[in-house]
């Protein structure tokens, strides 16, 4: 299978590309990414000479770029990770770029997938489209979509366009909705890598509000294995919830990181809450487990320890992000191609 992976230079996408190349020796990946602030070609450094991996620099919200990547590539399946993914940015920098990439970009990909008779389209979505839970219960695939922030609203918009492409035009499309990921290559704007980076630098750890907001954490490898299973076995038109069954308050995660690093709790600083901050997410992943035989394989404590160790061992990786140096890496690795 020749898979077009969009957003494959980001956190989850780069882990997914590696999983496909490792587990499916007959598969090839065309990795299409705009290299926004969140895309980092250094995440793919070890794949540069892999003949089954081709990197194409382009924007999913550009019909021209999308037409170029589909033309002559023989794409069998699309897995759409490309997105503006950070809630705080959608709140503080405005939703425009989120609407452009997450909704318009998804629609442009859907149109191209139809035109090129792609056999499978997988939309990578999020638990945040369901909104916020009370103290009990979990989101199922039947939970109504009630997104509460501009990021999740645009992801919900994309989900509806995918649903419509399947329903109206018969596109073979599936949607995965996953809970909060963590693991190697996560951009240090998100909770876990930000807290690790700050703790290592003995800087304050900014916890929003009372720190009792609950997220359901999943190791990135488990999310990627879930996407892989849904891609191959999911029923067209269906949605599959993926989650790690590990829903805990943020403060517990932050304290766990400090403990692993041998740093004091006094680094924790409670700061002004995020506006409209969703109180609790928890995923019911029964459908993916019972119908597709998927299940998360990494216990949280082991995966968090591995993740913390990865950030300790890869300080140059995230320090180049913090300093902005990583943005020059594309020119060094691939820039010659654009000049031809
Ligand atoms: P990320 O921000 O780390 O990566 C996003 C990637 O998309 C980057 O490489 C970026 O350059 C690329 N991109 C952005 N706009 C683009 C455009 N217009 N055209 C082409 N490429 C573009 O995000 P992530 O955390 O890896 O998330 C990937 C996907 O998974 C997103 O769709 C997100 O909504 C979804 N998701 C994330 C989580 C999570 O916890 N991180 C959980 C559930 C679902
Ligand atoms: P985040 O990693 O931004 O993911 P999401 O908003 O998609 O769930 O945030 C995870 C949780 O951590 C969320 O409840 C907000 C909280 N948070 C903080 O308390 N401090 C921070 O600096 C960040 C980035 C997040």
mmCIF file of C-alpha atoms and ligand atoms in Angstrom:
data_model
loop_
_atom_site.group_PDB
_atom_site.id
_atom_site.type_symbol
_atom_site.label_atom_id
_atom_site.label_comp_id
_atom_site.label_asym_id
_atom_site.label_seq_id
_atom_site.Cartn_x
_atom_site.Cartn_y
_atom_site.Cartn_z
ATOM 1 C CA UNK A 1 0.000 0.000 0.000
ATOM 2 C CA UNK A 2 1.238 3.508 -0.830
ATOM 3 C CA UNK A 3 0.052 5.820 1.941
ATOM 4 C CA UNK A 4 -0.093 9.595 1.804
ATOM 5 C CA UNK A 5 0.569 10.716 5.371
ATOM 6 C CA UNK A 6 -0.110 14.411 5.911
ATOM 7 C CA UNK A 7 1.515 16.173 8.867
ATOM 8 C CA UNK A 8 4.127 13.434 9.049
ATOM 9 C CA UNK A 9 6.842 15.808 10.276
ATOM 10 C CA UNK A 10 4.858 16.552 13.438
ATOM 11 C CA UNK A 11 4.708 14.639 16.696
ATOM 12 C CA UNK A 12 2.217 11.828 16.085
ATOM 13 C CA UNK A 13 2.677 11.758 12.306
ATOM 14 C CA UNK A 14 6.433 11.148 12.539
ATOM 15 C CA UNK A 15 5.868 8.327 15.045
ATOM 16 C CA UNK A 16 3.212 6.850 12.730
ATOM 17 C CA UNK A 17 5.482 6.955 9.673
ATOM 18 C CA UNK A 18 8.135 5.051 11.609
ATOM 19 C CA UNK A 19 5.581 2.472 12.774
ATOM 20 C CA UNK A 20 4.359 1.849 9.207
ATOM 21 C CA UNK A 21 7.862 1.498 7.777
ATOM 22 C CA UNK A 22 8.823 -0.852 10.628
ATOM 23 C CA UNK A 23 5.705 -3.060 10.682
ATOM 24 C CA UNK A 24 4.711 -3.153 7.010
ATOM 25 C CA UNK A 25 7.700 -3.913 4.776
ATOM 26 C CA UNK A 26 5.552 -3.695 1.628
ATOM 27 C CA UNK A 27 4.130 -0.263 2.402
ATOM 28 C CA UNK A 28 5.490 3.046 1.142
ATOM 29 C CA UNK A 29 4.893 6.459 2.658
ATOM 30 C CA UNK A 30 4.596 9.797 0.913
ATOM 31 C CA UNK A 31 4.981 12.280 3.746
ATOM 32 C CA UNK A 32 3.351 15.616 2.950
ATOM 33 C CA UNK A 33 3.908 18.436 5.422
ATOM 34 C CA UNK A 34 3.918 22.245 5.311
ATOM 35 C CA UNK A 35 6.581 22.441 8.056
ATOM 36 C CA UNK A 36 4.719 25.014 10.106
ATOM 37 C CA UNK A 37 6.219 25.977 13.477
ATOM 38 C CA UNK A 38 5.089 22.506 14.696
ATOM 39 C CA UNK A 39 6.621 20.554 11.821
ATOM 40 C CA UNK A 40 10.257 19.615 12.254
ATOM 41 C CA UNK A 41 12.190 17.867 9.530
ATOM 42 C CA UNK A 42 14.675 16.793 12.214
ATOM 43 C CA UNK A 43 11.939 14.399 13.433
ATOM 44 C CA UNK A 44 12.561 12.453 10.205
ATOM 45 C CA UNK A 45 16.363 12.620 10.103
ATOM 46 C CA UNK A 46 16.768 8.821 10.396
ATOM 47 C CA UNK A 47 14.407 8.265 7.411
ATOM 48 C CA UNK A 48 16.238 10.496 4.961
ATOM 49 C CA UNK A 49 17.763 7.600 3.012
ATOM 50 C CA UNK A 50 14.852 5.171 3.383
ATOM 51 C CA UNK A 51 13.680 4.313 -0.163
ATOM 52 C CA UNK A 52 10.125 3.667 1.113
ATOM 53 C CA UNK A 53 9.792 7.195 2.529
ATOM 54 C CA UNK A 54 9.407 10.293 0.365
ATOM 55 C CA UNK A 55 9.079 13.742 1.886
ATOM 56 C CA UNK A 56 7.065 16.352 -0.031
ATOM 57 C CA UNK A 57 6.916 19.918 1.271
ATOM 58 C CA UNK A 58 3.395 21.283 0.818
ATOM 59 C CA UNK A 59 0.213 22.665 2.289
ATOM 60 C CA UNK A 60 -3.040 20.676 2.546
ATOM 61 C CA UNK A 61 -5.009 23.920 2.207
ATOM 62 C CA UNK A 62 -3.436 24.642 -1.203
ATOM 63 C CA UNK A 63 -5.289 22.929 -4.061
ATOM 64 C CA UNK A 64 -2.145 23.277 -6.156
ATOM 65 C CA UNK A 65 0.139 21.598 -3.612
ATOM 66 C CA UNK A 66 -2.383 18.813 -3.042
ATOM 67 C CA UNK A 67 -2.853 18.245 -6.789
ATOM 68 C CA UNK A 68 0.948 18.046 -7.127
ATOM 69 C CA UNK A 69 1.357 15.407 -4.423
ATOM 70 C CA UNK A 70 -1.429 13.188 -5.792
ATOM 71 C CA UNK A 71 -0.326 13.442 -9.421
ATOM 72 C CA UNK A 72 1.466 10.310 -10.558
ATOM 73 C CA UNK A 73 2.050 9.052 -7.015
ATOM 74 C CA UNK A 74 -0.401 6.119 -7.117
ATOM 75 C CA UNK A 75 -1.746 6.877 -3.646
ATOM 76 C CA UNK A 76 -3.843 4.016 -2.184
ATOM 77 C CA UNK A 77 -4.722 5.585 1.168
ATOM 78 C CA UNK A 78 -4.617 8.938 2.937
ATOM 79 C CA UNK A 79 -4.002 9.386 6.669
ATOM 80 C CA UNK A 80 -4.631 13.005 7.583
ATOM 81 C CA UNK A 81 -2.669 14.160 10.634
ATOM 82 C CA UNK A 82 -1.963 17.671 9.297
ATOM 83 C CA UNK A 83 -3.549 20.215 11.599
ATOM 84 C CA UNK A 84 -3.061 23.191 13.798
ATOM 85 C CA UNK A 85 -3.125 21.245 17.040
ATOM 86 C CA UNK A 86 -2.672 23.540 20.029
ATOM 87 C CA UNK A 87 -5.728 24.750 21.972
ATOM 88 C CA UNK A 88 -3.886 27.699 23.554
ATOM 89 C CA UNK A 89 -2.839 29.024 20.144
ATOM 90 C CA UNK A 90 -6.407 28.778 18.878
ATOM 91 C CA UNK A 91 -7.482 30.871 21.860
ATOM 92 C CA UNK A 92 -4.713 33.453 21.879
ATOM 93 C CA UNK A 93 -3.701 33.790 18.222
ATOM 94 C CA UNK A 94 -7.160 33.411 16.688
ATOM 95 C CA UNK A 95 -8.899 30.602 14.815
ATOM 96 C CA UNK A 96 -8.212 31.700 11.227
ATOM 97 C CA UNK A 97 -5.292 29.374 10.506
ATOM 98 C CA UNK A 98 -7.157 26.578 12.327
ATOM 99 C CA UNK A 99 -10.176 27.011 10.033
ATOM 100 C CA UNK A 100 -7.903 27.109 6.987
ATOM 101 C CA UNK A 101 -5.857 24.001 7.735
ATOM 102 C CA UNK A 102 -8.202 21.882 9.801
ATOM 103 C CA UNK A 103 -11.428 22.397 7.817
ATOM 104 C CA UNK A 104 -10.523 23.746 4.374
ATOM 105 C CA UNK A 105 -7.362 21.613 4.174
ATOM 106 C CA UNK A 106 -9.294 18.459 5.065
ATOM 107 C CA UNK A 107 -11.922 19.248 2.413
ATOM 108 C CA UNK A 108 -9.251 19.775 -0.256
ATOM 109 C CA UNK A 109 -7.750 16.390 0.640
ATOM 110 C CA UNK A 110 -11.188 14.739 0.520
ATOM 111 C CA UNK A 111 -11.830 16.171 -2.946
ATOM 112 C CA UNK A 112 -8.450 14.972 -4.197
ATOM 113 C CA UNK A 113 -8.976 11.535 -2.643
ATOM 114 C CA UNK A 114 -12.284 11.202 -4.522
ATOM 115 C CA UNK A 115 -10.813 12.419 -7.772
ATOM 116 C CA UNK A 116 -7.926 9.952 -7.573
ATOM 117 C CA UNK A 117 -10.149 7.091 -6.409
ATOM 118 C CA UNK A 118 -8.221 6.572 -3.200
ATOM 119 C CA UNK A 119 -9.335 3.333 -1.507
ATOM 120 C CA UNK A 120 -9.234 4.606 2.072
ATOM 121 C CA UNK A 121 -9.241 7.977 3.826
ATOM 122 C CA UNK A 122 -8.479 8.080 7.545
ATOM 123 C CA UNK A 123 -9.118 11.304 9.438
ATOM 124 C CA UNK A 124 -7.133 11.648 12.661
ATOM 125 C CA UNK A 125 -9.462 13.387 15.074
ATOM 126 C CA UNK A 126 -9.594 14.003 18.789
ATOM 127 C CA UNK A 127 -11.674 13.372 21.915
ATOM 128 C CA UNK A 128 -11.947 17.157 22.281
ATOM 129 C CA UNK A 129 -14.729 17.260 19.670
ATOM 130 C CA UNK A 130 -17.058 15.726 22.283
ATOM 131 C CA UNK A 131 -16.646 18.662 24.683
ATOM 132 C CA UNK A 132 -16.297 18.258 28.433
ATOM 133 C CA UNK A 133 -17.518 15.518 30.806
ATOM 134 C CA UNK A 134 -18.973 15.779 34.295
ATOM 135 C CA UNK A 135 -17.380 13.835 37.153
ATOM 136 C CA UNK A 136 -18.386 10.401 35.795
ATOM 137 C CA UNK A 137 -18.759 8.562 32.494
ATOM 138 C CA UNK A 138 -16.754 8.463 29.273
ATOM 139 C CA UNK A 139 -17.179 9.541 25.647
ATOM 140 C CA UNK A 140 -18.488 6.876 23.278
ATOM 141 C CA UNK A 141 -18.718 7.169 19.487
ATOM 142 C CA UNK A 142 -22.423 8.042 19.978
ATOM 143 C CA UNK A 143 -21.709 11.042 22.231
ATOM 144 C CA UNK A 144 -22.906 14.243 20.500
ATOM 145 C CA UNK A 145 -20.162 16.583 19.291
ATOM 146 C CA UNK A 146 -20.020 19.684 21.512
ATOM 147 C CA UNK A 147 -16.609 21.294 20.924
ATOM 148 C CA UNK A 148 -15.808 24.130 23.320
ATOM 149 C CA UNK A 149 -12.730 25.875 21.905
ATOM 150 C CA UNK A 150 -11.716 27.028 18.411
ATOM 151 C CA UNK A 151 -9.280 24.121 17.944
ATOM 152 C CA UNK A 152 -11.850 21.452 18.775
ATOM 153 C CA UNK A 153 -14.547 23.289 16.806
ATOM 154 C CA UNK A 154 -12.414 23.105 13.659
ATOM 155 C CA UNK A 155 -11.603 19.428 14.275
ATOM 156 C CA UNK A 156 -15.341 18.748 14.631
ATOM 157 C CA UNK A 157 -15.932 20.677 11.395
ATOM 158 C CA UNK A 158 -13.425 18.442 9.636
ATOM 159 C CA UNK A 159 -15.103 15.317 11.038
ATOM 160 C CA UNK A 160 -18.420 16.465 9.579
ATOM 161 C CA UNK A 161 -16.862 17.058 6.151
ATOM 162 C CA UNK A 162 -15.357 13.551 6.242
ATOM 163 C CA UNK A 163 -18.748 12.125 7.228
ATOM 164 C CA UNK A 164 -20.392 14.035 4.364
ATOM 165 C CA UNK A 165 -17.817 12.821 1.815
ATOM 166 C CA UNK A 166 -18.596 9.246 2.815
ATOM 167 C CA UNK A 167 -22.356 9.683 3.012
ATOM 168 C CA UNK A 168 -22.882 11.801 -0.118
ATOM 169 C CA UNK A 169 -20.096 10.613 -2.380
ATOM 170 C CA UNK A 170 -19.318 7.127 -1.110
ATOM 171 C CA UNK A 171 -15.715 7.897 -0.178
ATOM 172 C CA UNK A 172 -14.276 5.044 1.858
ATOM 173 C CA UNK A 173 -13.552 7.101 4.960
ATOM 174 C CA UNK A 174 -13.025 6.341 8.655
ATOM 175 C CA UNK A 175 -12.395 8.625 11.619
ATOM 176 C CA UNK A 176 -10.318 7.961 14.724
ATOM 177 C CA UNK A 177 -10.800 10.105 17.815
ATOM 178 C CA UNK A 178 -8.018 9.820 20.330
ATOM 179 C CA UNK A 179 -7.247 11.163 23.786
ATOM 180 C CA UNK A 180 -4.132 13.140 24.869
ATOM 181 C CA UNK A 181 -0.897 11.700 23.508
ATOM 182 C CA UNK A 182 2.603 11.832 24.945
ATOM 183 C CA UNK A 183 5.964 10.419 23.910
ATOM 184 C CA UNK A 184 9.063 11.232 21.840
ATOM 185 C CA UNK A 185 9.049 14.181 19.417
ATOM 186 C CA UNK A 186 6.143 16.054 21.040
ATOM 187 C CA UNK A 187 6.527 19.795 20.571
ATOM 188 C CA UNK A 188 7.369 21.409 23.929
ATOM 189 C CA UNK A 189 4.253 23.595 23.978
ATOM 190 C CA UNK A 190 2.073 20.702 25.194
ATOM 191 C CA UNK A 191 1.745 19.774 28.870
ATOM 192 C CA UNK A 192 4.139 16.845 29.294
ATOM 193 C CA UNK A 193 7.145 17.985 27.194
ATOM 194 C CA UNK A 194 6.766 21.582 28.420
ATOM 195 C CA UNK A 195 6.877 20.434 32.042
ATOM 196 C CA UNK A 196 9.892 18.188 31.389
ATOM 197 C CA UNK A 197 11.803 20.975 29.607
ATOM 198 C CA UNK A 198 10.996 23.531 32.315
ATOM 199 C CA UNK A 199 11.865 21.152 35.136
ATOM 200 C CA UNK A 200 15.215 20.314 33.537
ATOM 201 C CA UNK A 201 15.943 24.066 33.352
ATOM 202 C CA UNK A 202 14.678 24.617 36.961
ATOM 203 C CA UNK A 203 12.045 26.984 35.567
ATOM 204 C CA UNK A 204 8.483 27.324 37.000
ATOM 205 C CA UNK A 205 5.939 24.703 35.854
ATOM 206 C CA UNK A 206 2.759 26.644 34.924
ATOM 207 C CA UNK A 207 -0.324 24.649 35.963
ATOM 208 C CA UNK A 208 -3.605 26.168 34.772
ATOM 209 C CA UNK A 209 -6.322 26.872 37.346
ATOM 210 C CA UNK A 210 -6.542 24.357 40.192
ATOM 211 C CA UNK A 211 -4.668 21.635 38.272
ATOM 212 C CA UNK A 212 -7.615 19.259 38.651
ATOM 213 C CA UNK A 213 -8.604 19.142 34.980
ATOM 214 C CA UNK A 214 -8.594 15.535 33.842
ATOM 215 C CA UNK A 215 -7.116 14.208 30.604
ATOM 216 C CA UNK A 216 -7.038 10.572 29.420
ATOM 217 C CA UNK A 217 -3.400 9.869 28.487
ATOM 218 C CA UNK A 218 -2.159 7.470 25.835
ATOM 219 C CA UNK A 219 1.389 6.697 24.727
ATOM 220 C CA UNK A 220 1.897 7.831 21.131
ATOM 221 C CA UNK A 221 2.899 4.319 19.945
ATOM 222 C CA UNK A 222 -0.490 3.019 21.106
ATOM 223 C CA UNK A 223 -2.329 5.768 19.241
ATOM 224 C CA UNK A 224 -0.321 4.955 16.105
ATOM 225 C CA UNK A 225 -1.025 1.224 16.374
ATOM 226 C CA UNK A 226 -4.737 2.075 16.733
ATOM 227 C CA UNK A 227 -4.685 4.207 13.587
ATOM 228 C CA UNK A 228 -2.897 1.414 11.748
ATOM 229 C CA UNK A 229 -5.569 -1.114 12.761
ATOM 230 C CA UNK A 230 -8.455 1.214 11.852
ATOM 231 C CA UNK A 231 -6.785 2.004 8.517
ATOM 232 C CA UNK A 232 -6.724 -1.694 7.605
ATOM 233 C CA UNK A 233 -9.802 -3.102 9.385
ATOM 234 C CA UNK A 234 -12.170 -0.220 10.174
ATOM 235 C CA UNK A 235 -15.635 -0.194 8.600
ATOM 236 C CA UNK A 236 -16.150 2.644 6.096
ATOM 237 C CA UNK A 237 -18.203 5.503 7.513
ATOM 238 C CA UNK A 238 -17.486 4.539 11.135
ATOM 239 C CA UNK A 239 -15.796 6.383 13.981
ATOM 240 C CA UNK A 240 -13.398 4.660 16.404
ATOM 241 C CA UNK A 241 -12.484 6.080 19.800
ATOM 242 C CA UNK A 242 -8.898 5.432 20.904
ATOM 243 C CA UNK A 243 -7.739 6.143 24.436
ATOM 244 C CA UNK A 244 -5.321 4.891 27.054
ATOM 245 C CA UNK A 245 -7.853 4.333 29.877
ATOM 246 C CA UNK A 246 -5.668 6.483 32.111
ATOM 247 C CA UNK A 247 -7.638 9.571 33.095
ATOM 248 C CA UNK A 248 -6.021 11.593 35.882
ATOM 249 C CA UNK A 249 -5.793 15.261 36.974
ATOM 250 C CA UNK A 250 -3.036 17.365 35.432
ATOM 251 C CA UNK A 251 -1.378 17.974 38.784
ATOM 252 C CA UNK A 252 -0.753 14.228 39.179
ATOM 253 C CA UNK A 253 1.053 14.167 35.818
ATOM 254 C CA UNK A 254 3.158 17.200 36.724
ATOM 255 C CA UNK A 255 4.142 15.778 40.115
ATOM 256 C CA UNK A 256 5.011 12.458 38.454
ATOM 257 C CA UNK A 257 7.401 14.221 36.075
ATOM 258 C CA UNK A 258 9.079 16.126 38.939
ATOM 259 C CA UNK A 259 9.527 12.875 40.854
ATOM 260 C CA UNK A 260 11.111 11.106 37.886
ATOM 261 C CA UNK A 261 13.534 14.006 37.424
ATOM 262 C CA UNK A 262 14.294 14.356 41.163
ATOM 263 C CA UNK A 263 13.088 17.985 41.121
ATOM 264 C CA UNK A 264 11.089 19.707 43.916
ATOM 265 C CA UNK A 265 7.318 20.312 43.853
ATOM 266 C CA UNK A 266 8.132 23.952 44.670
ATOM 267 C CA UNK A 267 8.701 24.454 40.900
ATOM 268 C CA UNK A 268 4.910 24.115 40.416
ATOM 269 C CA UNK A 269 3.267 27.506 39.830
ATOM 270 C CA UNK A 270 -0.505 27.791 39.582
ATOM 271 C CA UNK A 271 -1.371 30.306 36.855
ATOM 272 C CA UNK A 272 -4.532 31.880 35.427
ATOM 273 C CA UNK A 273 -6.814 29.240 33.930
ATOM 274 C CA UNK A 274 -7.273 28.693 30.190
ATOM 275 C CA UNK A 275 -10.532 30.359 29.076
ATOM 276 C CA UNK A 276 -13.356 27.820 28.760
ATOM 277 C CA UNK A 277 -10.993 25.059 29.939
ATOM 278 C CA UNK A 278 -12.663 21.655 29.464
ATOM 279 C CA UNK A 279 -12.848 19.994 32.885
ATOM 280 C CA UNK A 280 -12.614 16.308 32.059
ATOM 281 C CA UNK A 281 -12.023 13.999 29.108
ATOM 282 C CA UNK A 282 -12.253 10.200 29.252
ATOM 283 C CA UNK A 283 -12.578 7.808 26.335
ATOM 284 C CA UNK A 284 -14.560 4.598 26.083
ATOM 285 C CA UNK A 285 -12.469 2.586 23.619
ATOM 286 C CA UNK A 286 -14.664 -0.542 23.703
ATOM 287 C CA UNK A 287 -15.477 -0.486 19.985
ATOM 288 C CA UNK A 288 -11.838 -0.485 18.824
ATOM 289 C CA UNK A 289 -10.995 -3.202 21.357
ATOM 290 C CA UNK A 290 -13.911 -5.540 20.701
ATOM 291 C CA UNK A 291 -14.498 -5.000 16.974
ATOM 292 C CA UNK A 292 -10.896 -4.528 15.792
ATOM 293 C CA UNK A 293 -8.855 -6.307 18.461
ATOM 294 C CA UNK A 294 -6.754 -3.221 19.240
ATOM 295 C CA UNK A 295 -5.600 -2.324 22.703
ATOM 296 C CA UNK A 296 -3.066 0.039 24.244
ATOM 297 C CA UNK A 297 0.061 -1.920 25.146
ATOM 298 C CA UNK A 298 2.115 0.568 27.196
ATOM 299 C CA UNK A 299 1.356 1.005 30.922
ATOM 300 C CA UNK A 300 1.327 4.719 31.745
ATOM 301 C CA UNK A 301 4.094 4.718 34.385
ATOM 302 C CA UNK A 302 6.556 2.864 32.121
ATOM 303 C CA UNK A 303 5.706 5.070 29.138
ATOM 304 C CA UNK A 304 6.081 8.288 31.147
ATOM 305 C CA UNK A 305 9.476 7.119 32.449
ATOM 306 C CA UNK A 306 10.586 6.292 28.888
ATOM 307 C CA UNK A 307 9.339 9.657 27.667
ATOM 308 C CA UNK A 308 11.139 11.584 30.402
ATOM 309 C CA UNK A 309 14.320 9.613 29.630
ATOM 310 C CA UNK A 310 13.913 10.439 25.920
ATOM 311 C CA UNK A 311 13.727 14.174 26.613
ATOM 312 C CA UNK A 312 16.743 13.947 28.933
ATOM 313 C CA UNK A 313 18.699 12.097 26.231
ATOM 314 C CA UNK A 314 17.538 14.433 23.431
ATOM 315 C CA UNK A 315 18.066 17.840 24.983
ATOM 316 C CA UNK A 316 19.581 19.160 21.750
ATOM 317 C CA UNK A 317 16.373 18.217 19.892
ATOM 318 C CA UNK A 318 14.086 20.334 22.072
ATOM 319 C CA UNK A 319 16.626 23.070 22.769
ATOM 320 C CA UNK A 320 16.870 23.653 19.000
ATOM 321 C CA UNK A 321 13.090 24.076 19.036
ATOM 322 C CA UNK A 322 13.160 26.469 21.965
ATOM 323 C CA UNK A 323 15.918 28.516 20.243
ATOM 324 C CA UNK A 324 14.233 28.359 16.806
ATOM 325 C CA UNK A 325 17.325 26.728 15.180
ATOM 326 C CA UNK A 326 15.241 23.738 14.003
ATOM 327 C CA UNK A 327 13.529 25.894 11.398
ATOM 328 C CA UNK A 328 16.751 26.058 9.363
ATOM 329 C CA UNK A 329 17.070 22.269 9.157
ATOM 330 C CA UNK A 330 14.822 21.816 6.130
ATOM 331 C CA UNK A 331 17.075 23.976 3.970
ATOM 332 C CA UNK A 332 20.091 21.971 5.081
ATOM 333 C CA UNK A 333 18.446 18.570 4.419
ATOM 334 C CA UNK A 334 16.202 19.224 1.406
ATOM 335 C CA UNK A 335 16.565 22.867 0.370
ATOM 336 C CA UNK A 336 18.597 21.918 -2.718
ATOM 337 C CA UNK A 337 15.501 20.248 -4.188
ATOM 338 C CA UNK A 338 13.430 23.444 -4.092
ATOM 339 C CA UNK A 339 16.183 25.307 -5.955
ATOM 340 C CA UNK A 340 16.285 22.883 -8.889
HETATM 341 P P1 LIG B 1 1.650 18.598 15.633
HETATM 342 O O1 LIG B 1 1.225 20.017 15.815
HETATM 343 O O2 LIG B 1 2.832 18.074 16.382
HETATM 344 O O3 LIG B 1 1.912 18.311 14.077
HETATM 345 C C1 LIG B 1 1.103 18.814 13.070
HETATM 346 C C2 LIG B 1 1.850 18.648 11.759
HETATM 347 O O4 LIG B 1 0.997 19.115 10.706
HETATM 348 C C3 LIG B 1 3.134 19.473 11.677
HETATM 349 O O5 LIG B 1 4.174 18.686 11.133
HETATM 350 C C4 LIG B 1 2.773 20.634 10.748
HETATM 351 O O6 LIG B 1 3.877 21.144 10.007
HETATM 352 C C5 LIG B 1 1.739 19.965 9.850
HETATM 353 N N1 LIG B 1 0.823 20.940 9.242
HETATM 354 C C6 LIG B 1 0.151 21.942 9.865
HETATM 355 N N2 LIG B 1 -0.567 22.639 8.967
HETATM 356 C C7 LIG B 1 -0.358 22.045 7.752
HETATM 357 C C8 LIG B 1 -0.836 22.294 6.436
HETATM 358 N N3 LIG B 1 -1.667 23.316 6.176
HETATM 359 N N4 LIG B 1 -0.440 21.472 5.450
HETATM 360 C C9 LIG B 1 0.411 20.441 5.688
HETATM 361 N N5 LIG B 1 0.922 20.176 6.914
HETATM 362 C C10 LIG B 1 0.532 20.964 7.927
HETATM 363 O O7 LIG B 1 0.343 17.751 15.965
HETATM 364 P P2 LIG B 1 0.186 16.306 16.617
HETATM 365 O O8 LIG B 1 0.099 16.447 18.088
HETATM 366 O O9 LIG B 1 1.176 15.374 16.013
HETATM 367 O O10 LIG B 1 -1.286 15.939 16.100
HETATM 368 C C11 LIG B 1 -1.475 15.316 14.837
HETATM 369 C C12 LIG B 1 -2.945 15.097 14.604
HETATM 370 O O11 LIG B 1 -3.493 14.304 15.650
HETATM 371 C C13 LIG B 1 -3.772 16.380 14.569
HETATM 372 O O12 LIG B 1 -4.745 16.255 13.561
HETATM 373 C C14 LIG B 1 -4.425 16.431 15.947
HETATM 374 O O13 LIG B 1 -5.655 17.114 15.911
HETATM 375 C C15 LIG B 1 -4.614 14.953 16.226
HETATM 376 N N6 LIG B 1 -4.632 14.577 17.653
HETATM 377 C C16 LIG B 1 -3.625 14.969 18.473
HETATM 378 C C17 LIG B 1 -3.635 14.563 19.803
HETATM 379 C C18 LIG B 1 -2.520 14.947 20.749
HETATM 380 O O14 LIG B 1 -2.609 14.652 21.942
HETATM 381 N N7 LIG B 1 -1.440 15.572 20.295
HETATM 382 C C19 LIG B 1 -4.684 13.777 20.277
HETATM 383 C C20 LIG B 1 -5.708 13.383 19.386
HETATM 384 C C21 LIG B 1 -5.657 13.784 18.065
HETATM 385 P P1 LIG B 2 -2.383 20.358 26.319
HETATM 386 O O1 LIG B 2 -1.125 19.548 26.340
HETATM 387 O O2 LIG B 2 -2.319 21.752 25.759
HETATM 388 O O3 LIG B 2 -3.479 19.466 25.580
HETATM 389 P P2 LIG B 2 -5.082 19.703 25.431
HETATM 390 O O4 LIG B 2 -5.393 21.107 25.733
HETATM 391 O O5 LIG B 2 -5.267 19.371 23.992
HETATM 392 O O6 LIG B 2 -5.721 18.734 26.356
HETATM 393 O O7 LIG B 2 -2.930 20.473 27.797
HETATM 394 C C1 LIG B 2 -3.214 19.316 28.592
HETATM 395 C C2 LIG B 2 -3.796 19.799 29.900
HETATM 396 O O8 LIG B 2 -2.762 20.500 30.622
HETATM 397 C C3 LIG B 2 -4.935 20.782 29.741
HETATM 398 O O9 LIG B 2 -5.888 20.547 30.771
HETATM 399 C C4 LIG B 2 -4.268 22.136 29.934
HETATM 400 C C5 LIG B 2 -3.160 21.838 30.918
HETATM 401 N N1 LIG B 2 -1.951 22.675 30.785
HETATM 402 C C6 LIG B 2 -1.422 23.327 31.911
HETATM 403 O O10 LIG B 2 -1.961 23.223 33.020
HETATM 404 N N2 LIG B 2 -0.294 24.070 31.750
HETATM 405 C C7 LIG B 2 0.327 24.227 30.538
HETATM 406 O O11 LIG B 2 1.348 24.959 30.444
HETATM 407 C C8 LIG B 2 -0.212 23.547 29.394
HETATM 408 C C9 LIG B 2 0.434 23.658 28.055
HETATM 409 C C10 LIG B 2 -1.360 22.760 29.577
#
